[in-house]
XYZ file of C-alpha atoms in Angstrom:
566
model
C 14.274 -25.283 -21.599
C 14.454 -27.658 -18.622
C 14.344 -25.601 -15.471
C 16.174 -28.330 -13.562
C 19.304 -27.754 -15.640
C 19.539 -24.359 -13.981
C 19.173 -25.848 -10.485
C 17.595 -22.635 -9.287
C 14.842 -24.304 -7.320
C 17.060 -25.935 -4.731
C 15.927 -24.597 -1.405
C 13.224 -22.368 -2.892
C 11.333 -22.303 0.389
C 14.319 -22.525 2.708
C 14.916 -19.753 5.155
C 17.730 -18.427 3.043
C 19.926 -17.886 6.086
C 23.089 -19.096 4.361
C 22.494 -16.909 1.351
C 21.667 -13.920 3.515
C 24.913 -14.363 5.396
C 26.855 -14.562 2.146
C 25.612 -11.225 0.820
C 27.129 -8.049 2.180
C 24.711 -5.729 3.933
C 24.741 -1.979 3.312
C 26.771 -0.310 6.002
C 23.901 2.026 6.771
C 21.167 -0.599 6.703
C 19.952 -2.416 9.792
C 21.424 -5.886 10.209
C 19.072 -8.641 9.155
C 17.812 -11.578 11.149
C 17.112 -14.669 9.063
C 14.950 -16.500 11.571
C 11.474 -17.726 10.718
C 9.947 -14.659 12.266
C 11.736 -12.454 9.813
C 12.112 -9.835 12.519
C 15.111 -7.575 12.592
C 16.258 -8.055 16.154
C 19.301 -5.865 15.591
C 17.500 -2.983 13.898
C 18.841 0.424 14.663
C 17.198 1.909 17.710
C 18.503 5.376 16.972
C 15.190 6.371 15.381
C 13.532 5.972 18.746
C 15.858 8.461 20.375
C 14.791 12.069 20.653
C 15.488 13.934 17.438
C 16.961 10.913 15.650
C 15.974 10.000 12.125
C 14.953 6.712 10.619
C 17.288 4.759 8.390
C 15.416 5.708 5.241
C 15.797 9.374 6.089
C 19.601 9.232 6.179
C 21.214 8.738 2.782
C 24.560 6.902 2.934
C 27.710 8.194 1.337
C 27.775 7.360 -2.382
C 29.633 4.173 -3.263
C 32.724 5.114 -5.227
C 34.809 1.939 -5.344
C 32.999 0.443 -8.328
C 35.031 -2.492 -9.623
C 33.062 -3.034 -12.820
C 30.367 -1.368 -14.900
C 27.907 -3.260 -17.093
C 25.429 -1.755 -19.521
C 21.818 -2.870 -19.971
C 18.561 -1.437 -21.211
C 16.519 -2.560 -18.202
C 17.723 -3.449 -14.709
C 15.289 -5.296 -12.436
C 16.018 -5.530 -8.708
C 14.394 -8.609 -7.201
C 13.586 -12.034 -8.623
C 10.206 -12.656 -7.066
C 6.996 -12.990 -9.036
C 6.911 -9.293 -9.952
C 10.565 -9.060 -10.908
C 10.732 -12.111 -13.147
C 7.578 -11.022 -14.980
C 9.075 -7.589 -15.594
C 12.277 -9.168 -16.856
C 10.431 -11.614 -19.095
C 8.352 -8.861 -20.674
C 11.300 -6.525 -21.154
C 13.523 -9.187 -22.695
C 10.722 -10.568 -24.856
C 10.344 -7.094 -26.311
C 13.987 -6.768 -27.222
C 15.511 -5.078 -24.173
C 18.857 -6.217 -22.839
C 17.790 -7.109 -19.310
C 19.443 -8.116 -16.044
C 17.882 -9.158 -12.740
C 19.785 -8.591 -9.483
C 18.695 -10.860 -6.639
C 20.035 -11.254 -3.088
C 18.925 -14.853 -2.775
C 20.425 -17.901 -4.473
C 17.265 -18.447 -6.492
C 14.031 -16.907 -7.612
C 11.348 -16.818 -4.922
C 7.712 -17.850 -5.207
C 5.102 -18.709 -2.593
C 1.364 -19.088 -2.364
C -1.221 -20.879 -4.426
C -3.570 -18.452 -6.161
C -3.198 -15.551 -8.573
C -6.016 -13.066 -9.161
C -7.065 -11.210 -12.281
C -10.165 -9.711 -13.838
C -11.491 -10.399 -17.351
C -9.733 -12.302 -20.107
C -10.710 -15.360 -22.085
C -10.497 -17.809 -19.182
C -13.085 -15.932 -17.146
C -15.280 -15.544 -20.218
C -15.124 -19.276 -20.935
C -15.903 -20.004 -17.282
C -18.976 -17.806 -17.378
C -17.553 -15.275 -14.948
C -18.522 -11.705 -15.719
C -16.385 -9.669 -13.343
C -16.690 -5.908 -13.667
C -13.248 -4.284 -13.280
C -14.766 -1.049 -11.998
C -16.616 -2.855 -9.237
C -13.507 -4.807 -8.279
C -11.411 -1.632 -8.208
C -14.044 0.132 -6.145
C -14.126 -2.660 -3.567
C -10.353 -2.591 -3.151
C -10.225 1.199 -3.064
C -12.967 1.515 -0.466
C -11.468 -1.290 1.625
C -8.556 1.101 2.224
C -11.006 3.834 3.273
C -10.026 5.460 -0.019
C -6.454 6.066 1.071
C -5.135 4.310 -2.047
C -4.822 5.344 -5.693
C -7.983 4.191 -7.467
C -6.415 4.688 -10.895
C -3.492 2.431 -9.971
C -5.866 -0.290 -8.759
C -7.962 0.090 -11.887
C -4.926 -0.642 -14.054
C -4.760 -4.086 -12.445
C -8.507 -4.623 -12.644
C -8.887 -3.490 -16.251
C -5.665 -4.797 -17.783
C -4.900 -8.006 -15.917
C -7.159 -9.960 -18.277
C -4.959 -9.297 -21.308
C -1.825 -10.076 -19.310
C -3.209 -13.379 -18.084
C -4.304 -14.299 -21.589
C -0.619 -14.112 -22.481
C 0.447 -16.133 -19.411
C -2.196 -18.733 -20.181
C -0.938 -19.079 -23.768
C 2.646 -19.308 -22.537
C 1.611 -22.061 -20.165
C -0.244 -23.985 -22.857
C 2.976 -24.120 -24.885
C 4.869 -25.493 -21.885
C 2.491 -28.002 -20.312
C 1.058 -25.633 -17.691
C -2.694 -25.230 -17.293
C -4.874 -22.602 -15.646
C -7.396 -23.975 -13.145
C -9.770 -22.502 -10.546
C -7.925 -21.466 -7.400
C -6.745 -24.416 -5.308
C -6.115 -22.816 -1.935
C -8.259 -23.646 1.043
C -9.300 -20.028 1.336
C -10.477 -19.687 -2.263
C -14.136 -18.799 -1.957
C -16.929 -19.895 -4.233
C -20.719 -20.034 -4.372
C -22.504 -17.901 -1.820
C -19.516 -15.628 -1.247
C -20.083 -13.750 -4.501
C -23.683 -12.986 -3.465
C -23.047 -11.790 0.089
C -23.461 -8.140 1.115
C -20.599 -5.952 -0.083
C -18.931 -6.033 3.334
C -18.200 -9.756 2.860
C -18.431 -10.260 -0.886
C -15.642 -12.258 -2.531
C -15.208 -12.712 -6.277
C -14.025 -16.063 -7.699
C -11.354 -14.248 -9.696
C -8.316 -16.309 -8.700
C -6.681 -19.189 -10.556
C -3.791 -21.584 -10.009
C -1.226 -22.755 -12.555
C -0.650 -26.493 -12.564
C 1.154 -29.304 -14.368
C -0.769 -32.058 -12.573
C 0.085 -33.870 -9.368
C -0.966 -30.988 -7.135
C -2.646 -31.899 -3.866
C -4.605 -28.838 -2.891
C -2.075 -26.199 -1.756
C 1.136 -27.977 -2.774
C 2.738 -29.760 -5.678
C 3.747 -33.383 -5.425
C 7.326 -32.270 -4.674
C 6.134 -30.238 -1.685
C 6.682 -26.873 -3.329
C 3.867 -24.310 -3.236
C 1.728 -24.274 -6.345
C 2.872 -20.818 -7.458
C 6.385 -22.174 -8.022
C 4.991 -23.634 -11.254
C 4.076 -20.162 -12.439
C 7.488 -18.908 -11.385
C 9.249 -21.652 -13.325
C 7.191 -20.896 -16.404
C 7.993 -17.182 -16.455
C 11.629 -17.617 -15.384
C 12.320 -20.060 -18.207
C 10.772 -17.700 -20.733
C 12.819 -14.797 -19.358
C 16.050 -16.788 -19.721
C 15.090 -18.042 -23.156
C 14.571 -14.425 -24.200
C 18.038 -13.454 -23.021
C 17.560 -12.188 -19.462
C 20.676 -12.402 -17.319
C 20.148 -13.308 -13.648
C 22.758 -12.305 -11.072
C 22.054 -14.146 -7.811
C 23.653 -13.542 -4.406
C 24.036 -9.859 -5.236
C 22.477 -7.137 -3.123
C 21.464 -3.849 -4.688
C 22.832 -1.080 -2.485
C 22.261 2.286 -4.151
C 20.583 3.778 -7.170
C 22.672 5.706 -9.669
C 21.288 9.226 -9.993
C 18.599 11.006 -8.032
C 15.112 12.453 -8.297
C 16.337 15.583 -10.009
C 18.583 13.988 -12.620
C 16.769 10.694 -13.053
C 17.855 7.142 -12.260
C 20.305 5.522 -14.649
C 21.404 2.371 -12.852
C 22.025 0.381 -9.695
C 25.180 -0.382 -7.719
C 25.162 -3.858 -6.182
C 27.491 -5.878 -3.997
C 28.067 -9.260 -5.626
C 28.818 -12.489 -3.792
C 32.572 -11.904 -4.105
C 32.220 -8.594 -2.260
C 32.793 -6.339 -5.266
C 30.705 -3.342 -6.167
C 29.285 -3.626 -9.678
C 27.376 -0.822 -11.370
C 24.551 -1.999 -13.640
C 23.603 0.841 -15.960
C 20.040 1.020 -17.301
C 19.381 3.090 -20.397
C 15.617 2.536 -20.307
C 14.721 2.025 -16.681
C 15.358 0.533 -13.258
C 12.458 -1.557 -11.951
C 12.390 -2.128 -8.188
C 10.735 -5.414 -7.229
C 12.330 -5.894 -3.833
C 9.348 -7.088 -1.808
C 7.762 -5.945 1.420
C 9.012 -4.548 4.736
C 8.046 -7.430 7.041
C 11.667 -8.380 7.767
C 12.691 -4.908 8.919
C 11.765 -4.314 12.548
C 12.426 -0.586 12.355
C 9.929 -0.289 9.486
C 7.392 -2.535 11.224
C 7.532 -0.352 14.319
C 7.208 2.822 12.260
C 4.640 1.796 9.678
C 2.823 -1.321 10.926
C 3.078 -1.911 14.680
C -0.003 -4.157 14.780
C 2.059 -6.822 13.027
C 4.110 -7.155 16.204
C 1.067 -8.780 17.778
C 0.716 -11.594 15.257
C 1.870 -15.052 16.333
C 4.404 -15.560 13.546
C 5.997 -14.044 10.487
C 5.851 -16.688 7.768
C 7.433 -14.811 4.885
C 9.549 -17.152 2.794
C 12.445 -17.009 2.298
C 13.018 -15.361 5.654
C 15.458 -12.483 5.819
C 14.935 -11.208 2.295
C 12.147 -8.692 2.798
C 14.000 -5.866 4.437
C 12.602 -2.900 2.560
C 15.705 -2.510 0.392
C 13.773 -0.879 -2.447
C 12.121 1.576 -0.103
C 15.529 2.525 1.310
C 17.212 3.003 -2.061
C 14.276 4.958 -3.435
C 14.006 7.227 -0.403
C 17.747 7.898 -0.431
C 17.412 8.995 -4.080
C 14.573 11.408 -3.301
C 11.476 9.261 -3.811
C 8.427 9.724 -1.606
C 7.001 6.912 0.478
C 3.527 5.561 -0.147
C 0.717 7.947 0.686
C -1.331 4.918 1.728
C -0.679 3.372 5.142
C 0.949 -0.051 5.354
C -1.432 -2.915 4.633
C -0.352 -6.027 6.534
C -1.422 -9.355 5.073
C -2.172 -11.165 8.332
C -4.124 -14.411 8.030
C -5.652 -16.551 10.769
C -3.244 -19.463 10.658
C 0.240 -20.529 11.626
C 2.156 -23.038 9.524
C 1.308 -25.942 11.831
C -2.414 -25.123 11.753
C -2.869 -25.457 7.990
C -3.442 -29.210 8.230
C -6.711 -28.801 10.182
C -9.695 -27.559 8.172
C -11.880 -26.672 11.158
C -9.895 -23.662 12.329
C -11.025 -20.062 11.920
C -8.944 -19.905 8.721
C -11.676 -21.898 6.974
C -14.732 -21.855 9.220
C -16.914 -19.258 10.889
C -17.230 -20.388 14.505
C -18.193 -18.513 17.646
C -15.016 -16.722 18.795
C -14.376 -15.620 22.357
C -11.583 -13.724 24.075
C -9.821 -14.525 27.334
C -12.836 -13.152 29.229
C -15.172 -15.601 27.518
C -16.777 -12.794 25.522
C -17.459 -12.555 21.825
C -15.252 -9.870 20.293
C -16.140 -9.449 16.618
C -17.514 -10.900 13.419
C -16.020 -14.348 12.916
C -16.203 -14.530 9.134
C -13.084 -16.157 7.610
C -12.487 -12.903 5.799
C -9.077 -11.424 6.432
C -8.237 -9.060 8.004
C -11.421 -8.724 10.048
C -10.907 -11.656 12.403
C -7.149 -11.216 12.798
C -7.407 -7.498 13.543
C -9.989 -8.230 16.213
C -7.909 -11.046 17.708
C -4.798 -8.893 17.959
C -6.767 -6.340 19.973
C -8.219 -8.793 22.503
C -7.166 -8.820 26.182
C -3.887 -10.670 26.398
C -3.928 -11.152 22.616
C -5.575 -14.560 23.097
C -8.813 -15.895 21.644
C -10.620 -19.149 20.890
C -13.052 -20.618 18.371
C -15.806 -22.893 19.665
C -17.833 -25.518 17.786
C -19.862 -28.571 18.663
C -20.220 -32.158 17.477
C -22.416 -31.101 14.545
C -19.422 -29.497 12.860
C -19.990 -31.383 9.590
C -23.473 -29.875 9.356
C -22.026 -26.397 9.580
C -19.160 -27.262 7.255
C -21.683 -28.258 4.605
C -23.713 -25.145 5.367
C -20.763 -22.783 4.987
C -18.627 -24.578 2.391
C -20.941 -26.775 0.278
C -18.731 -26.546 -2.820
C -15.654 -27.711 -0.901
C -17.156 -30.052 1.677
C -15.361 -33.135 0.349
C -12.017 -31.378 0.333
C -12.328 -30.112 3.885
C -13.478 -33.455 5.284
C -10.681 -35.385 3.539
C -8.618 -36.867 6.396
C -10.408 -34.703 8.948
C -10.977 -37.415 11.570
C -7.299 -38.361 11.647
C -6.186 -34.757 12.022
C -8.680 -34.176 14.837
C -7.266 -37.103 16.775
C -3.737 -35.863 16.168
C -4.600 -32.372 17.398
C -6.320 -33.755 20.482
C -3.202 -35.779 21.292
C -0.974 -32.745 20.761
C -3.108 -30.477 22.917
C -4.010 -28.128 20.052
C -7.681 -29.148 19.983
C -9.723 -29.158 23.190
C -12.758 -31.375 23.728
C -15.241 -31.514 26.610
C -18.685 -32.855 27.418
C -19.791 -29.611 29.067
C -19.088 -25.941 28.533
C -17.860 -25.711 32.125
C -15.213 -28.326 31.391
C -14.259 -26.631 28.126
C -13.953 -23.266 29.869
C -11.572 -24.798 32.394
C -9.427 -26.295 29.627
C -9.010 -22.999 27.762
C -8.861 -20.909 30.954
C -11.835 -18.601 30.422
C -14.581 -17.773 32.957
C -17.260 -20.459 32.682
C -20.218 -18.211 33.525
C -19.205 -15.635 30.924
C -18.603 -18.325 28.315
C -22.005 -19.910 28.891
C -23.748 -16.539 28.695
C -21.919 -15.773 25.431
C -22.893 -19.145 23.964
C -26.518 -18.674 25.009
C -26.763 -15.270 23.334
C -24.964 -16.458 20.197
C -27.203 -19.523 19.907
C -30.333 -17.423 20.239
C -29.205 -15.158 17.411
C -28.278 -18.163 15.261
C -31.719 -19.666 15.816
C -33.347 -16.338 14.923
C -31.153 -16.076 11.815
C -29.923 -12.582 12.648
C -26.670 -11.540 14.275
C -27.652 -8.216 15.808
C -24.208 -7.803 17.404
C -21.740 -8.223 14.530
C -23.888 -8.895 11.456
C -22.464 -12.281 10.489
C -24.690 -13.609 7.664
C -27.190 -16.257 8.828
C -25.567 -19.018 6.736
C -22.346 -18.610 8.702
C -23.832 -18.706 12.193
C -22.978 -22.054 13.816
C -24.650 -22.608 17.203
C -22.812 -24.448 19.973
C -25.464 -26.828 21.317
C -24.564 -30.498 21.041
C -21.850 -32.135 23.149
C -19.024 -32.851 22.887
C -17.785 -29.280 22.507
C -14.504 -28.269 20.902
C -12.151 -25.274 20.986
C -9.100 -24.223 19.013
C -6.916 -21.200 19.587
C -7.372 -18.377 17.099
C -3.912 -17.700 15.726
C -2.582 -15.356 13.071
C 0.525 -14.944 10.953
C 2.033 -12.068 9.039
C 2.621 -13.086 5.440
C 3.774 -9.782 3.987
C 3.486 -6.089 4.768
C 2.983 -4.203 1.499
C 4.303 -0.690 1.891
C 6.674 0.990 -0.485
C 7.278 3.941 -2.725
C 4.764 6.494 -3.926
C 3.821 5.750 -7.550
C 1.369 6.871 -10.199
C -0.924 4.690 -12.315
C 1.999 3.915 -14.640
C 3.939 2.590 -11.626
C 6.498 5.377 -12.028
C 8.067 6.311 -8.711
C 7.185 9.851 -7.634
C 8.640 12.592 -5.496
C 6.769 14.163 -2.587
C 5.528 16.720 -5.112
C 4.006 13.884 -7.202
C 6.537 14.324 -10.001
C 7.762 11.158 -11.775
C 11.416 10.274 -11.263
C 12.782 9.507 -14.700
C 13.889 5.922 -15.135
C 12.522 4.531 -11.849
C 9.590 2.134 -11.369
C 8.268 0.091 -8.436
C 6.224 -3.098 -8.671
C 5.105 -5.861 -6.335
C 5.087 -5.170 -2.613
C 7.461 -2.205 -2.917
C 4.820 -0.501 -5.060
C 2.961 1.839 -2.736
C -0.548 3.265 -2.961
C -2.244 0.018 -4.047
C -3.213 -1.371 -0.618
C -3.921 0.705 2.471
C -4.647 -0.068 6.142
C -5.421 -3.741 5.490
C -4.982 -6.349 2.796
C -8.505 -6.884 1.372
C -9.771 -10.267 0.172
C -12.674 -9.215 -2.034
C -10.514 -10.355 -4.971
C -8.442 -13.354 -3.820
C -4.943 -13.551 -5.227
C -4.825 -9.841 -6.011
C -1.379 -9.484 -4.419
C 0.190 -12.067 -6.716
C -2.034 -10.849 -9.533
C -0.709 -7.308 -9.358
C 2.847 -8.716 -9.338
C 2.220 -10.496 -12.641
C 0.176 -7.673 -14.170
C 2.413 -4.733 -13.317
C 5.521 -6.822 -13.908
C 4.448 -7.565 -17.456
C 3.100 -4.089 -18.197
C 6.027 -2.150 -16.739
C 8.592 -4.495 -18.267
C 7.144 -4.110 -21.743
C 6.599 -0.367 -21.357
C 10.242 0.116 -20.344
C 11.454 -1.940 -23.283
C 9.354 0.119 -25.689
C 10.129 3.473 -24.096
C 6.510 4.232 -23.273
C 4.116 4.119 -20.319
C 1.454 1.644 -19.248
C -1.264 4.097 -20.199
C 0.025 4.287 -23.754
C 0.966 0.607 -24.028
C -0.766 -1.784 -26.390
C 0.258 -4.939 -24.513
C 1.312 -7.846 -26.694
């Protein structure tokens, strides 16, 4: 089926402001800002008052003016990567399925998708141990997460991606090694565990992709979204766009049997679900009240680049909590990367390279490895929340040293971009460190002392301060010297509902709520404290994996643990 006939892609990466304005907001929910920052400037401040409760702690009055009731087997809330995979799997296995989505279209972003095992990895000679991968992710959260939940992704994503790969082959879509600039190869898989990164991620392509984007400017993962969406529609899934899910039907005691949504004409429609409601409503990064409560460090990032803006307001968390679900036992895990949208064109920033980083006092403040969230966390705790990366005229030497497998990619057009950044005042250049210090407004004596110490450790091949591996130490010796500001952006803030390894939503007493599931970024207990990058693409990978597994399990009336995925 030709996806263009459905015209769903128009404005796929737009801010979504018009659509957000067209959809009624719950009376008890905080009003939503649709600016690029995704922040909720009008969020209720009542929670900050003495004795007041947060929005998710105050259940609204039940909606009673239901204009229409429709019956389905499976109701999915949210048409992102997780939601459309759940719908595709449910419909493909015979369930009458509907997807309710606030936006005018499905929503995809990003480039890479991570999984463990499967035929593609076997054919590529990659022997990735799911237990090791699960352990890395679990320990990255300081063991605040649910190991068994993570292990479901690690151990079962291979079979899911075998299916997606076969589906793609039938529709002109190929699986290829990850295309993003931050995909890590070679030495990264041999580094000490603190820094180790597996080459687990892939991208789905039709051809015509230029690194991170397709030839039409859309992010590469839109191709995957198109593929799964078309299959979902072909298998009978109904999509209801510009409709906002407001309340769940039922509660923790009686079970969940449906969803009440406000459609674009302002009517309340009840979508009954005989086999399950699957929440796939995304993260909390567009809800300022939730950011302040669960992830205040995100307030110190330079930008919120969630797309489409205004559609990640924690709706699933609210509806689940109002029905008696518990919130994630794991703390929020912000995905904050060291870039802003205008910095992605320059491949010598801290997003790609490990350069000496200094704070506003001219002092080194942490390990500079391009390994989120280490560098961004450190930057957001510097004096004045300002920091800089320094490198010298031998930058190509260090680029080859750090990124030998991708040297050609990262030097493609580099000279032109450097000149552009110099003209725009985003790249600073000087013949002496004193001059550079003046340009970036840091104390010259402190900067020179920091450079001298760093260079001595680089020459000795041992970073005794922050333990950056020797291959990634890049001395600042040869004029001219350069500096770029270290920036960071919030992509998403995964934090949602408490679930078990079957992705069933639980009560505070760890009892499953019949008929209710959470996947994607509203699935709690998978990430904790920080978003780890040991397994690139794991966020999108868990969306696909749990979407497929939960969707099929719901259709078959079973659980993931008992499911023989097909």
